[in-house]
Tab-separated table of N, CA and C in Angstrom:
chain	number	residue	atom	x	y	z
Q	17	GLN	N	71.300	-45.776	82.451
Q	17	GLN	CA	70.416	-44.787	82.222
Q	17	GLN	C	70.866	-44.087	80.981
Q	18	VAL	N	70.176	-44.512	79.972
Q	18	VAL	CA	70.127	-43.608	78.411
Q	18	VAL	C	69.632	-42.095	78.300
Q	19	GLN	N	69.843	-41.393	78.159
Q	19	GLN	CA	69.766	-40.094	78.000
Q	19	GLN	C	69.458	-39.594	76.264
Q	20	LEU	N	68.535	-38.807	76.051
Q	20	LEU	CA	68.264	-38.933	74.751
Q	20	LEU	C	68.192	-37.438	74.600
Q	21	VAL	N	68.520	-36.371	73.600
Q	21	VAL	CA	69.128	-35.123	73.532
Q	21	VAL	C	68.100	-34.597	71.677
Q	22	GLU	N	67.366	-34.109	71.712
Q	22	GLU	CA	66.855	-33.820	70.380
Q	22	GLU	C	67.524	-32.626	70.156
Q	23	SER	N	67.671	-32.301	68.780
Q	23	SER	CA	67.691	-31.056	68.378
Q	23	SER	C	67.364	-30.589	66.968
Q	24	GLY	N	67.793	-30.062	66.279
Q	24	GLY	CA	67.615	-29.269	64.762
Q	24	GLY	C	65.874	-28.830	64.781
Q	25	GLY	N	65.184	-29.097	65.448
Q	25	GLY	CA	63.504	-28.500	65.027
Q	25	GLY	C	64.077	-26.440	64.591
Q	26	GLY	N	63.219	-26.421	64.526
Q	26	GLY	CA	63.112	-25.071	63.678
Q	26	GLY	C	61.850	-24.891	63.084
Q	27	LEU	N	61.172	-23.076	63.065
Q	27	LEU	CA	60.480	-22.677	61.559
Q	27	LEU	C	60.361	-22.963	60.399
Q	28	VAL	N	59.653	-23.541	59.700
Q	28	VAL	CA	60.077	-23.492	57.814
Q	28	VAL	C	58.783	-23.071	57.134
Q	29	GLN	N	59.293	-23.171	56.015
Q	29	GLN	CA	58.053	-22.850	55.574
Q	29	GLN	C	57.393	-24.034	54.444
Q	30	ALA	N	56.298	-24.341	54.317
Q	30	ALA	CA	55.843	-25.874	53.862
Q	30	ALA	C	56.511	-25.817	52.171
Q	31	GLY	N	57.512	-26.991	52.436
Q	31	GLY	CA	57.993	-27.245	51.490
Q	31	GLY	C	59.347	-27.501	51.272
Q	32	GLY	N	59.683	-27.217	52.710
Q	32	GLY	CA	61.022	-26.837	52.831
Q	32	GLY	C	61.845	-27.820	53.857
Q	33	SER	N	62.736	-27.950	53.981
Q	33	SER	CA	63.404	-29.628	54.621
Q	33	SER	C	64.142	-28.894	56.100
Q	34	LEU	N	63.644	-29.878	56.827
Q	34	LEU	CA	64.620	-30.057	58.473
Q	34	LEU	C	64.967	-31.169	58.597
Q	35	ARG	N	66.136	-31.301	59.211
Q	35	ARG	CA	67.120	-32.696	59.580
Q	35	ARG	C	67.516	-32.538	61.467
Q	36	LEU	N	66.059	-33.028	61.869
Q	36	LEU	CA	66.220	-33.549	63.400
Q	36	LEU	C	67.305	-34.718	64.001
Q	37	SER	N	67.863	-34.092	64.784
Q	37	SER	CA	68.818	-35.764	65.510
Q	37	SER	C	69.312	-35.623	66.426
Q	38	CYS	N	69.110	-37.208	67.219
Q	38	CYS	CA	69.284	-37.397	68.888
Q	38	CYS	C	70.438	-37.782	69.000
Q	39	ALA	N	71.164	-37.282	70.075
Q	39	ALA	CA	72.581	-37.717	70.318
Q	39	ALA	C	71.929	-38.795	71.782
Q	40	ALA	N	72.545	-39.540	72.380
Q	40	ALA	CA	72.581	-40.382	73.005
Q	40	ALA	C	73.947	-40.526	74.027
Q	41	SER	N	73.351	-40.819	75.220
Q	41	SER	CA	74.879	-40.633	76.462
Q	41	SER	C	74.605	-41.979	77.490
Q	42	GLY	N	75.169	-42.487	77.884
Q	42	GLY	CA	74.684	-43.488	79.264
Q	42	GLY	C	74.472	-44.499	78.977
Q	43	GLY	N	74.727	-44.854	76.814
Q	43	GLY	CA	74.225	-46.608	76.882
Q	43	GLY	C	75.067	-46.102	75.107
Q	44	THR	N	75.445	-47.614	74.703
Q	44	THR	CA	75.484	-47.603	72.794
Q	44	THR	C	74.680	-47.911	72.407
Q	45	LEU	N	73.972	-46.811	71.417
Q	45	LEU	CA	73.214	-46.838	70.439
Q	45	LEU	C	72.903	-48.384	69.672
Q	46	SER	N	74.359	-49.427	69.775
Q	46	SER	CA	74.372	-49.682	68.268
Q	46	SER	C	73.009	-50.991	68.528
Q	47	TYR	N	73.112	-51.395	70.219
Q	47	TYR	CA	72.081	-52.283	70.978
Q	47	TYR	C	70.868	-51.700	70.841
Q	48	PHE	N	70.044	-50.718	70.440
Q	48	PHE	CA	69.089	-50.001	70.817
Q	48	PHE	C	67.800	-50.254	69.554
Q	49	GLY	N	66.738	-50.388	69.741
Q	49	GLY	CA	66.224	-50.239	68.645
Q	49	GLY	C	65.725	-48.252	68.780
Q	50	MET	N	65.672	-47.943	67.660
Q	50	MET	CA	65.737	-46.548	67.362
Q	50	MET	C	64.194	-45.973	66.847
Q	51	ALA	N	63.755	-44.770	67.053
Q	51	ALA	CA	62.389	-44.792	66.527
Q	51	ALA	C	62.017	-42.945	67.062
Q	52	TRP	N	61.499	-42.009	66.100
Q	52	TRP	CA	60.815	-41.357	66.321
Q	52	TRP	C	59.306	-40.920	66.228
Q	53	PHE	N	58.548	-40.026	66.809
Q	53	PHE	CA	57.833	-39.915	67.210
Q	53	PHE	C	56.957	-38.552	66.920
Q	54	ARG	N	55.532	-37.890	67.270
Q	54	ARG	CA	55.620	-36.768	67.186
Q	54	ARG	C	53.995	-36.304	67.743
Q	55	GLN	N	54.068	-35.171	68.801
Q	55	GLN	CA	52.662	-35.154	69.236
Q	55	GLN	C	52.227	-33.609	68.927
Q	56	ALA	N	51.008	-33.418	68.531
Q	56	ALA	CA	50.429	-32.657	67.911
Q	56	ALA	C	49.941	-31.914	69.010
Q	57	PRO	N	49.043	-30.063	69.247
Q	57	PRO	CA	48.617	-30.029	70.232
Q	57	PRO	C	47.452	-30.476	70.084
Q	58	GLY	N	46.584	-31.124	71.248
Q	58	GLY	CA	45.699	-31.911	71.382
Q	58	GLY	C	45.291	-33.148	71.089
Q	59	LYS	N	46.596	-33.735	70.188
Q	59	LYS	CA	46.433	-34.897	69.445
Q	59	LYS	C	47.298	-35.824	70.206
Q	60	GLU	N	47.439	-37.119	70.607
Q	60	GLU	CA	47.912	-38.446	70.834
Q	60	GLU	C	49.506	-38.217	70.319
Q	61	ARG	N	50.605	-38.726	70.879
Q	61	ARG	CA	51.535	-38.922	70.542
Q	61	ARG	C	51.379	-40.038	69.254
Q	62	GLU	N	52.943	-39.438	67.617
Q	62	GLU	CA	52.171	-41.136	66.784
Q	62	GLU	C	53.120	-41.485	66.710
Q	63	PHE	N	53.804	-42.958	65.778
Q	63	PHE	CA	55.164	-42.941	65.376
Q	63	PHE	C	55.211	-42.206	63.952
Q	64	VAL	N	55.997	-41.921	63.227
Q	64	VAL	CA	56.785	-41.402	62.578
Q	64	VAL	C	57.660	-42.603	61.897
Q	65	ALA	N	58.603	-42.747	62.159
Q	65	ALA	CA	60.011	-43.572	61.972
Q	65	ALA	C	60.565	-44.659	62.408
Q	66	THR	N	60.516	-45.846	62.421
Q	66	THR	CA	61.931	-46.712	62.816
Q	66	THR	C	62.695	-47.160	62.143
Q	67	VAL	N	63.790	-47.434	62.664
Q	67	VAL	CA	64.889	-47.883	62.202
Q	67	VAL	C	66.106	-48.925	63.150
Q	68	SER	N	65.999	-50.553	62.157
Q	68	SER	CA	66.575	-51.307	62.376
Q	68	SER	C	67.720	-51.020	63.336
Q	69	VAL	N	68.168	-52.139	63.727
Q	69	VAL	CA	69.521	-51.924	64.507
Q	69	VAL	C	70.852	-52.147	64.069
Q	70	SER	N	70.661	-52.407	62.598
Q	70	SER	CA	71.994	-51.902	61.686
Q	70	SER	C	71.713	-51.426	60.689
Q	71	GLY	N	70.465	-50.443	60.732
Q	71	GLY	CA	70.169	-49.125	59.875
Q	71	GLY	C	70.036	-50.103	58.305
Q	72	ALA	N	69.845	-50.760	58.426
Q	72	ALA	CA	69.703	-51.535	57.017
Q	72	ALA	C	68.234	-50.871	57.178
Q	73	ILE	N	67.254	-51.582	57.690
Q	73	ILE	CA	65.372	-51.578	57.554
Q	73	ILE	C	65.230	-50.937	58.429
Q	74	SER	N	64.082	-49.717	57.258
Q	74	SER	CA	63.367	-48.994	57.778
Q	74	SER	C	61.933	-48.720	57.808
Q	75	SER	N	61.071	-47.683	58.530
Q	75	SER	CA	59.828	-48.338	58.782
Q	75	SER	C	59.178	-46.908	58.724
Q	76	TYR	N	57.943	-46.505	57.939
Q	76	TYR	CA	57.617	-45.178	58.018
Q	76	TYR	C	55.929	-45.029	58.011
Q	77	ALA	N	55.519	-43.929	59.061
Q	77	ALA	CA	53.607	-44.239	58.802
Q	77	ALA	C	53.763	-43.310	57.839
Q	78	GLY	N	52.793	-43.691	57.345
Q	78	GLY	CA	52.516	-43.639	55.761
Q	78	GLY	C	51.850	-41.822	55.253
Q	79	SER	N	51.763	-41.198	56.465
Q	79	SER	CA	51.780	-39.537	56.189
Q	79	SER	C	52.959	-38.701	55.996
Q	80	VAL	N	53.731	-39.851	56.291
Q	80	VAL	CA	55.053	-38.827	55.982
Q	80	VAL	C	56.328	-39.632	54.753
Q	81	GLN	N	55.714	-41.153	54.742
Q	81	GLN	CA	56.835	-42.282	53.597
Q	81	GLN	C	56.872	-41.459	52.264
Q	82	GLY	N	57.739	-41.669	51.894
Q	82	GLY	CA	58.732	-40.349	50.945
Q	82	GLY	C	58.938	-39.696	51.056
Q	83	ARG	N	58.927	-38.811	52.389
Q	83	ARG	CA	59.278	-37.606	52.340
Q	83	ARG	C	60.226	-37.302	53.475
Q	84	PHE	N	60.259	-38.549	54.390
Q	84	PHE	CA	61.211	-38.370	55.595
Q	84	PHE	C	61.538	-39.506	55.389
Q	85	THR	N	63.090	-39.173	56.392
Q	85	THR	CA	64.414	-40.435	55.937
Q	85	THR	C	65.012	-40.682	57.521
Q	86	ILE	N	64.617	-41.660	57.765
Q	86	ILE	CA	65.878	-41.888	59.339
Q	86	ILE	C	67.090	-42.800	59.279
Q	87	SER	N	67.695	-42.063	59.880
Q	87	SER	CA	68.971	-43.174	59.827
Q	87	SER	C	69.736	-42.807	61.083
Q	88	ARG	N	70.630	-43.886	61.324
Q	88	ARG	CA	71.395	-43.685	62.715
Q	88	ARG	C	72.922	-43.543	62.109
Q	89	ASP	N	73.679	-43.641	62.572
Q	89	ASP	CA	74.916	-43.663	62.997
Q	89	ASP	C	75.380	-44.256	64.025
Q	90	ASN	N	75.506	-45.555	64.621
Q	90	ASN	CA	75.673	-46.157	65.351
Q	90	ASN	C	77.044	-45.565	66.611
Q	91	ALA	N	78.535	-45.620	65.858
Q	91	ALA	CA	79.465	-45.092	65.958
Q	91	ALA	C	79.730	-44.000	66.603
Q	92	ASN	N	78.984	-43.090	66.360
Q	92	ASN	CA	78.666	-41.584	66.904
Q	92	ASN	C	77.361	-41.662	67.743
Q	93	ASN	N	76.780	-42.718	67.694
Q	93	ASN	CA	75.870	-42.854	68.476
Q	93	ASN	C	74.493	-41.669	68.217
Q	94	THR	N	74.023	-41.473	67.538
Q	94	THR	CA	73.283	-40.069	67.232
Q	94	THR	C	72.422	-41.030	65.893
Q	95	VAL	N	70.599	-40.426	66.034
Q	95	VAL	CA	69.907	-41.258	64.886
Q	95	VAL	C	69.693	-39.649	64.322
Q	96	ALA	N	69.232	-39.410	63.137
Q	96	ALA	CA	68.367	-38.723	62.506
Q	96	ALA	C	67.095	-39.186	61.306
Q	97	LEU	N	66.454	-37.856	61.504
Q	97	LEU	CA	65.291	-37.858	60.895
Q	97	LEU	C	65.355	-36.915	59.498
Q	98	GLN	N	65.543	-37.105	58.264
Q	98	GLN	CA	66.003	-36.148	57.329
Q	98	GLN	C	64.486	-35.832	57.410
Q	99	MET	N	63.233	-33.988	56.670
Q	99	MET	CA	62.494	-33.963	56.310
Q	99	MET	C	62.100	-33.323	55.382
Q	100	ASN	N	61.522	-33.504	53.878
Q	100	ASN	CA	61.660	-33.139	53.139
Q	100	ASN	C	60.133	-32.809	52.815
Q	101	ASN	N	59.924	-31.505	51.750
Q	101	ASN	CA	58.774	-30.937	51.423
Q	101	ASN	C	57.739	-31.113	52.658
Q	102	LEU	N	57.968	-30.364	53.610
Q	102	LEU	CA	57.208	-30.265	54.882
Q	102	LEU	C	55.832	-29.907	54.834
Q	103	LYS	N	54.972	-30.212	55.295
Q	103	LYS	CA	53.873	-29.946	55.375
Q	103	LYS	C	53.421	-29.398	56.511
Q	104	PRO	N	52.097	-28.048	56.978
Q	104	PRO	CA	51.628	-27.483	57.865
Q	104	PRO	C	51.325	-29.327	58.957
Q	105	GLU	N	50.657	-29.842	58.557
Q	105	GLU	CA	50.216	-30.908	59.641
Q	105	GLU	C	51.477	-31.868	59.865
Q	106	ASP	N	52.627	-31.500	59.548
Q	106	ASP	CA	53.703	-31.990	60.045
Q	106	ASP	C	54.103	-31.215	61.693
Q	107	THR	N	53.319	-30.325	61.310
Q	107	THR	CA	53.444	-29.273	62.626
Q	107	THR	C	53.329	-29.762	64.137
Q	108	ALA	N	54.488	-30.547	65.126
Q	108	ALA	CA	54.171	-31.069	66.349
Q	108	ALA	C	55.391	-31.240	66.604
Q	109	ILE	N	55.669	-31.290	68.236
Q	109	ILE	CA	57.054	-31.544	68.937
Q	109	ILE	C	57.121	-33.215	68.548
Q	110	TYR	N	58.429	-33.626	68.045
Q	110	TYR	CA	59.360	-34.244	67.907
Q	110	TYR	C	59.841	-34.976	68.757
Q	111	TYR	N	59.572	-36.554	68.845
Q	111	TYR	CA	60.461	-37.294	70.387
Q	111	TYR	C	61.509	-38.128	69.397
Q	112	CYS	N	62.272	-37.993	70.260
Q	112	CYS	CA	63.393	-39.983	69.890
Q	112	CYS	C	63.523	-41.169	70.596
Q	113	ALA	N	63.300	-41.719	70.804
Q	113	ALA	CA	63.225	-42.855	71.312
Q	113	ALA	C	63.710	-44.132	71.541
Q	114	ALA	N	63.983	-45.163	72.379
Q	114	ALA	CA	65.077	-46.164	72.235
Q	114	ALA	C	64.572	-46.846	72.920
Q	115	ASN	N	64.510	-48.394	72.982
Q	115	ASN	CA	64.652	-49.451	73.377
Q	115	ASN	C	65.411	-49.995	73.190
Q	116	PRO	N	65.980	-50.926	75.098
Q	116	PRO	CA	66.742	-51.756	75.240
Q	116	PRO	C	66.709	-53.212	74.048
Q	117	TRP	N	66.186	-53.257	73.750
Q	117	TRP	CA	65.994	-54.577	72.870
Q	117	TRP	C	65.890	-54.485	71.419
Q	118	GLY	N	66.452	-53.167	70.995
Q	118	GLY	CA	66.887	-53.674	69.363
Q	118	GLY	C	65.592	-53.908	68.811
Q	119	SER	N	64.650	-53.946	69.206
Q	119	SER	CA	63.477	-54.073	68.175
Q	119	SER	C	62.635	-52.558	67.496
Q	120	ALA	N	62.499	-52.763	66.385
Q	120	ALA	CA	61.646	-51.833	66.013
Q	120	ALA	C	60.069	-51.570	66.232
Q	121	ARG	N	59.501	-50.748	66.766
Q	121	ARG	CA	58.768	-50.952	67.233
Q	121	ARG	C	57.793	-49.531	66.414
Q	122	THR	N	56.520	-49.452	66.669
Q	122	THR	CA	56.307	-48.822	66.119
Q	122	THR	C	55.014	-47.957	67.303
Q	123	ASP	N	54.886	-48.461	68.314
Q	123	ASP	CA	53.721	-48.442	69.878
Q	123	ASP	C	54.418	-47.847	70.570
Q	124	THR	N	54.649	-46.921	70.805
Q	124	THR	CA	54.926	-45.677	72.338
Q	124	THR	C	55.260	-46.437	73.726
Q	125	ALA	N	54.269	-47.800	73.272
Q	125	ALA	CA	54.704	-48.498	74.953
Q	125	ALA	C	56.678	-49.295	74.727
Q	126	GLY	N	56.722	-49.760	73.863
Q	126	GLY	CA	57.656	-50.342	73.056
Q	126	GLY	C	59.043	-49.325	73.173
Q	127	TYR	N	58.861	-48.371	73.832
Q	127	TYR	CA	60.344	-47.472	74.018
Q	127	TYR	C	59.691	-47.187	75.473
Q	128	PRO	N	61.208	-47.271	75.973
Q	128	PRO	CA	60.945	-46.520	77.730
Q	128	PRO	C	62.303	-45.464	77.805
Q	129	TYR	N	63.092	-45.124	76.671
Q	129	TYR	CA	63.776	-43.669	77.206
Q	129	TYR	C	63.523	-43.121	76.098
Q	130	TRP	N	62.860	-41.816	76.254
Q	130	TRP	CA	62.366	-40.685	75.553
Q	130	TRP	C	63.761	-39.540	75.993
Q	131	GLY	N	62.955	-38.577	74.163
Q	131	GLY	CA	64.192	-37.110	74.629
Q	131	GLY	C	63.077	-36.250	75.364
Q	132	GLN	N	63.325	-34.854	75.385
Q	132	GLN	CA	62.769	-34.172	75.442
Q	132	GLN	C	61.941	-33.536	74.522
Q	133	GLY	N	62.008	-33.719	73.642
Q	133	GLY	CA	61.616	-33.404	72.379
Q	133	GLY	C	62.101	-32.238	71.855
Q	134	THR	N	61.988	-31.949	70.748
Q	134	THR	CA	61.962	-30.252	69.645
Q	134	THR	C	60.789	-29.849	69.025
Q	135	GLN	N	60.544	-28.597	68.856
Q	135	GLN	CA	59.459	-28.070	68.264
Q	135	GLN	C	59.681	-27.883	66.629
Q	136	VAL	N	58.840	-28.683	65.431
Q	136	VAL	CA	59.509	-28.795	64.070
Q	136	VAL	C	57.706	-27.398	64.195
Q	137	THR	N	57.873	-25.976	63.403
Q	137	THR	CA	56.964	-25.895	63.293
Q	137	THR	C	56.581	-25.072	61.676
Q	138	VAL	N	55.809	-25.720	60.728
Q	138	VAL	CA	55.666	-25.598	59.223
Q	138	VAL	C	54.261	-24.531	58.537
Q	139	SER	N	54.917	-23.555	58.246
Q	139	SER	CA	54.223	-22.427	58.040
Q	139	SER	C	53.581	-22.672	56.757
Q	140	SER	N	52.638	-21.949	56.510
Q	140	SER	CA	51.565	-22.237	55.166
Q	140	SER	C	51.963	-20.816	54.312
């Protein structure tokens, strides 16, 4: 059973940066499809970014394209999300997600494993 733990969230002013990290245990991330999702108050969980098993290919939601970068370190079983030029609308709980099929899905149904989430708050 893969367990995911996110860290790195916090309070930041608009225009600032944060780096989220997701550490995995109970499995080797080298074979897992990985992604970040987020959920704002009163809204559904939405896709943010995904990265291929090798780390060579990534995909982003339009709202974060050009500002966020997803990366993975298979040797250390971690996935990161670098967030730059943050906006108040980026405020949400951010979740790390994994699937054992190695697919880079953008839907929540494609990920059976989830972390507990880390809060990101961007003040204006």
